[in-house]
XYZ file of C-alpha atoms in Angstrom:
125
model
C 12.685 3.023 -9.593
C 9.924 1.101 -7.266
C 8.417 4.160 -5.093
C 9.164 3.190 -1.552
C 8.422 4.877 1.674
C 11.644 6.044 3.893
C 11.154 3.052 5.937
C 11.769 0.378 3.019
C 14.610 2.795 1.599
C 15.774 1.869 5.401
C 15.764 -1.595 5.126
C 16.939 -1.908 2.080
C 20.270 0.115 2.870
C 20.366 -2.253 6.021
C 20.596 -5.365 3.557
C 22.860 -3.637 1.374
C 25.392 -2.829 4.061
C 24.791 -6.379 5.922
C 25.619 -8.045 2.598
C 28.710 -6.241 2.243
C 29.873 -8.374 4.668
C 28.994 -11.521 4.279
C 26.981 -11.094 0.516
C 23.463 -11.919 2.126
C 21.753 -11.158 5.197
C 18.873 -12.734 7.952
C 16.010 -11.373 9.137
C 17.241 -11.431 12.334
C 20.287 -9.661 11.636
C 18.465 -6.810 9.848
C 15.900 -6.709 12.661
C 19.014 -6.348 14.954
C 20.566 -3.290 12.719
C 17.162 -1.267 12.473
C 16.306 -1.886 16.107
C 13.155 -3.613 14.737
C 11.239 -6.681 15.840
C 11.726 -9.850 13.642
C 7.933 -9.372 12.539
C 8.340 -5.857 11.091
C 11.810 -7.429 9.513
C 9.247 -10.399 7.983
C 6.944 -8.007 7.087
C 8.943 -5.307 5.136
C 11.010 -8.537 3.394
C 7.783 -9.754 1.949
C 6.827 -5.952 1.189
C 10.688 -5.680 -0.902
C 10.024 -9.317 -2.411
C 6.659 -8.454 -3.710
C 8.143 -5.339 -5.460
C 11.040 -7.508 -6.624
C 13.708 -6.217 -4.728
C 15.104 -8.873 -2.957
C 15.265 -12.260 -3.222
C 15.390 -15.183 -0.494
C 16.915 -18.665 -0.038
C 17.401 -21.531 1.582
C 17.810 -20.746 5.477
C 15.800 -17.363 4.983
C 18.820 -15.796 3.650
C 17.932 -12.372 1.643
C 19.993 -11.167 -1.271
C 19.200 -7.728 -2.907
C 18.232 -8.337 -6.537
C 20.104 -5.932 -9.149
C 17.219 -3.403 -8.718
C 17.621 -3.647 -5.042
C 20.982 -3.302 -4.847
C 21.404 -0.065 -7.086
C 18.521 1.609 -5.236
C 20.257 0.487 -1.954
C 23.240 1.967 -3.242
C 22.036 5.521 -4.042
C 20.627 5.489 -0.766
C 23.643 4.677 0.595
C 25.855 6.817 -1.399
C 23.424 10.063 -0.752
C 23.296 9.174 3.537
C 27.061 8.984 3.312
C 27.460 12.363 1.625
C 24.963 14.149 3.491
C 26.910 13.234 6.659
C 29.875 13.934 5.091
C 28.676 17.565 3.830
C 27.485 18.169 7.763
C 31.015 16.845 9.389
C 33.222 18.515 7.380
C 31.282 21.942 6.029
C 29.123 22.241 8.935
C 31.250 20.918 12.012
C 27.803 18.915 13.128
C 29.102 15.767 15.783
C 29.249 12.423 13.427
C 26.405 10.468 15.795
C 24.113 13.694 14.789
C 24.988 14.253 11.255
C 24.987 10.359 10.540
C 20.781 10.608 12.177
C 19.899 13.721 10.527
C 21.455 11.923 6.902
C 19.677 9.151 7.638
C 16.241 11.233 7.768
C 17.249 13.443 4.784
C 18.198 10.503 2.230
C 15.231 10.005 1.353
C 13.838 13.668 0.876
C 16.578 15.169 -0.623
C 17.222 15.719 -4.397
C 19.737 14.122 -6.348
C 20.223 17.901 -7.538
C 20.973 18.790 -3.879
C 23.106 16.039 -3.032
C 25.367 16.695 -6.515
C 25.762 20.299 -5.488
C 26.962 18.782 -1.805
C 29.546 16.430 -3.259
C 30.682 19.236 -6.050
C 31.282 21.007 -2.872
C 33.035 18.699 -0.981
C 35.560 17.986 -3.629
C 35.937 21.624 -4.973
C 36.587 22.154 -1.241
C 39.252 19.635 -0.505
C 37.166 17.655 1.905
Protein backbone atom coordinates (compact mmCIF):
# COMPACT_ATOMS: atom_id res chain seq x y z
CA UNK A 1 0.00 0.00 0.00
CA UNK A 2 0.85 3.94 -0.72
CA UNK A 3 3.00 4.92 2.56
CA UNK A 4 1.02 7.68 4.13
CA UNK A 5 1.62 9.71 7.19
CA UNK A 6 -1.13 9.33 10.18
CA UNK A 7 -2.63 12.46 9.02
CA UNK A 8 -3.66 11.16 5.38
CA UNK A 9 -4.58 7.65 7.04
CA UNK A 10 -6.96 10.39 8.91
CA UNK A 11 -8.50 11.75 6.10
CA UNK A 12 -8.87 9.03 4.31
CA UNK A 13 -10.94 7.13 7.12
CA UNK A 14 -12.93 10.53 7.24
CA UNK A 15 -13.96 9.96 3.44
CA UNK A 16 -14.51 6.46 3.98
CA UNK A 17 -16.96 6.92 6.83
CA UNK A 18 -18.58 10.21 5.10
CA UNK A 19 -19.22 8.06 2.03
CA UNK A 20 -20.90 5.51 3.93
CA UNK A 21 -23.50 7.75 4.05
CA UNK A 22 -24.13 9.29 1.21
CA UNK A 23 -21.27 7.21 -1.22
CA UNK A 24 -19.09 10.47 -1.72
CA UNK A 25 -18.06 13.26 0.30
CA UNK A 26 -17.06 17.42 0.08
CA UNK A 27 -14.30 19.06 1.14
CA UNK A 28 -16.18 20.92 3.32
CA UNK A 29 -17.75 18.15 4.97
CA UNK A 30 -14.42 16.38 5.63
CA UNK A 31 -12.92 19.68 6.79
CA UNK A 32 -15.97 19.77 9.19
CA UNK A 33 -15.29 15.97 10.54
CA UNK A 34 -11.39 16.49 11.12
CA UNK A 35 -11.88 19.92 12.63
CA UNK A 36 -9.67 21.16 9.74
CA UNK A 37 -9.77 24.29 7.61
CA UNK A 38 -11.10 23.82 3.99
CA UNK A 39 -7.39 24.57 2.78
CA UNK A 40 -5.72 21.70 4.68
CA UNK A 41 -8.99 19.57 3.36
CA UNK A 42 -7.82 20.96 -0.43
CA UNK A 43 -4.53 20.30 0.29
CA UNK A 44 -4.46 16.66 1.65
CA UNK A 45 -7.28 15.82 -1.36
CA UNK A 46 -4.75 16.81 -3.93
CA UNK A 47 -1.97 14.98 -1.73
CA UNK A 48 -4.58 11.44 -1.86
CA UNK A 49 -5.34 12.25 -5.69
CA UNK A 50 -1.76 12.48 -6.63
CA UNK A 51 -1.11 9.05 -4.96
CA UNK A 52 -4.28 7.77 -6.62
CA UNK A 53 -6.42 7.35 -3.85
CA UNK A 54 -9.29 9.22 -4.47
CA UNK A 55 -10.95 10.47 -7.17
CA UNK A 56 -13.11 13.79 -7.72
CA UNK A 57 -16.15 14.98 -9.73
CA UNK A 58 -18.31 17.26 -10.81
CA UNK A 59 -19.28 19.66 -7.77
CA UNK A 60 -15.87 18.72 -5.97
CA UNK A 61 -17.35 15.57 -4.86
CA UNK A 62 -14.49 12.93 -3.68
CA UNK A 63 -14.93 9.21 -4.03
CA UNK A 64 -12.24 6.80 -2.59
CA UNK A 65 -10.78 4.79 -5.47
CA UNK A 66 -10.58 0.84 -4.77
CA UNK A 67 -7.07 1.40 -3.28
CA UNK A 68 -8.45 4.10 -1.15
CA UNK A 69 -11.19 2.49 0.04
CA UNK A 70 -9.46 -0.86 1.25
CA UNK A 71 -6.71 1.16 2.95
CA UNK A 72 -9.54 3.32 4.49
CA UNK A 73 -11.04 0.26 5.55
CA UNK A 74 -8.16 -1.37 7.49
CA UNK A 75 -7.81 1.79 9.10
CA UNK A 76 -11.09 1.75 10.03
CA UNK A 77 -11.46 -1.77 10.98
CA UNK A 78 -8.04 -1.58 13.26
CA UNK A 79 -9.44 2.12 15.14
CA UNK A 80 -12.66 0.25 15.76
CA UNK A 81 -10.99 -2.74 17.41
CA UNK A 82 -8.51 -0.94 19.30
CA UNK A 83 -11.39 0.94 20.98
CA UNK A 84 -13.18 -1.97 21.27
CA UNK A 85 -10.15 -3.99 22.99
CA UNK A 86 -9.85 -0.72 25.54
CA UNK A 87 -13.87 -0.57 26.35
CA UNK A 88 -14.45 -3.89 26.94
CA UNK A 89 -10.86 -5.53 28.27
CA UNK A 90 -9.63 -2.44 29.73
CA UNK A 91 -12.83 -0.53 31.09
CA UNK A 92 -11.13 2.85 29.42
CA UNK A 93 -14.38 5.66 28.93
CA UNK A 94 -15.47 5.31 25.00
CA UNK A 95 -14.58 9.33 24.26
CA UNK A 96 -10.87 8.21 25.56
CA UNK A 97 -10.46 4.87 24.06
CA UNK A 98 -12.09 6.08 20.67
CA UNK A 99 -8.83 9.20 20.84
CA UNK A 100 -6.21 6.97 22.00
CA UNK A 101 -7.45 4.30 18.82
CA UNK A 102 -7.43 6.95 16.73
CA UNK A 103 -3.58 7.75 17.57
CA UNK A 104 -2.64 4.02 17.69
CA UNK A 105 -4.17 2.96 14.14
CA UNK A 106 -1.67 3.93 12.52
CA UNK A 107 1.35 2.58 14.69
CA UNK A 108 0.11 -0.53 15.58
CA UNK A 109 0.78 -3.94 13.88
CA UNK A 110 -1.60 -5.89 12.09
CA UNK A 111 0.05 -8.72 14.36
CA UNK A 112 -1.09 -6.71 17.43
CA UNK A 113 -4.40 -5.85 16.36
CA UNK A 114 -5.13 -9.85 15.30
CA UNK A 115 -4.04 -10.88 18.75
CA UNK A 116 -6.70 -7.98 20.11
CA UNK A 117 -9.61 -9.25 18.06
CA UNK A 118 -8.56 -13.16 18.78
CA UNK A 119 -9.04 -11.84 22.19
CA UNK A 120 -12.09 -10.21 21.99
CA UNK A 121 -13.89 -13.09 20.46
CA UNK A 122 -12.16 -15.92 22.51
CA UNK A 123 -13.41 -13.65 25.32
CA UNK A 124 -17.03 -13.22 24.48
CA UNK A 125 -16.80 -9.52 23.93
Amino acid sequence: MKNLTFIMENYLEAIYELSREKSFARVSDIAERLNVTKASASAAMQTLLNKGLVSTEKYREIYLTEEGRKLAELTSEKHSTIKKFFIDVLGVSPDVADTDACAIEHVISTDSVNAMRTFLANNNH
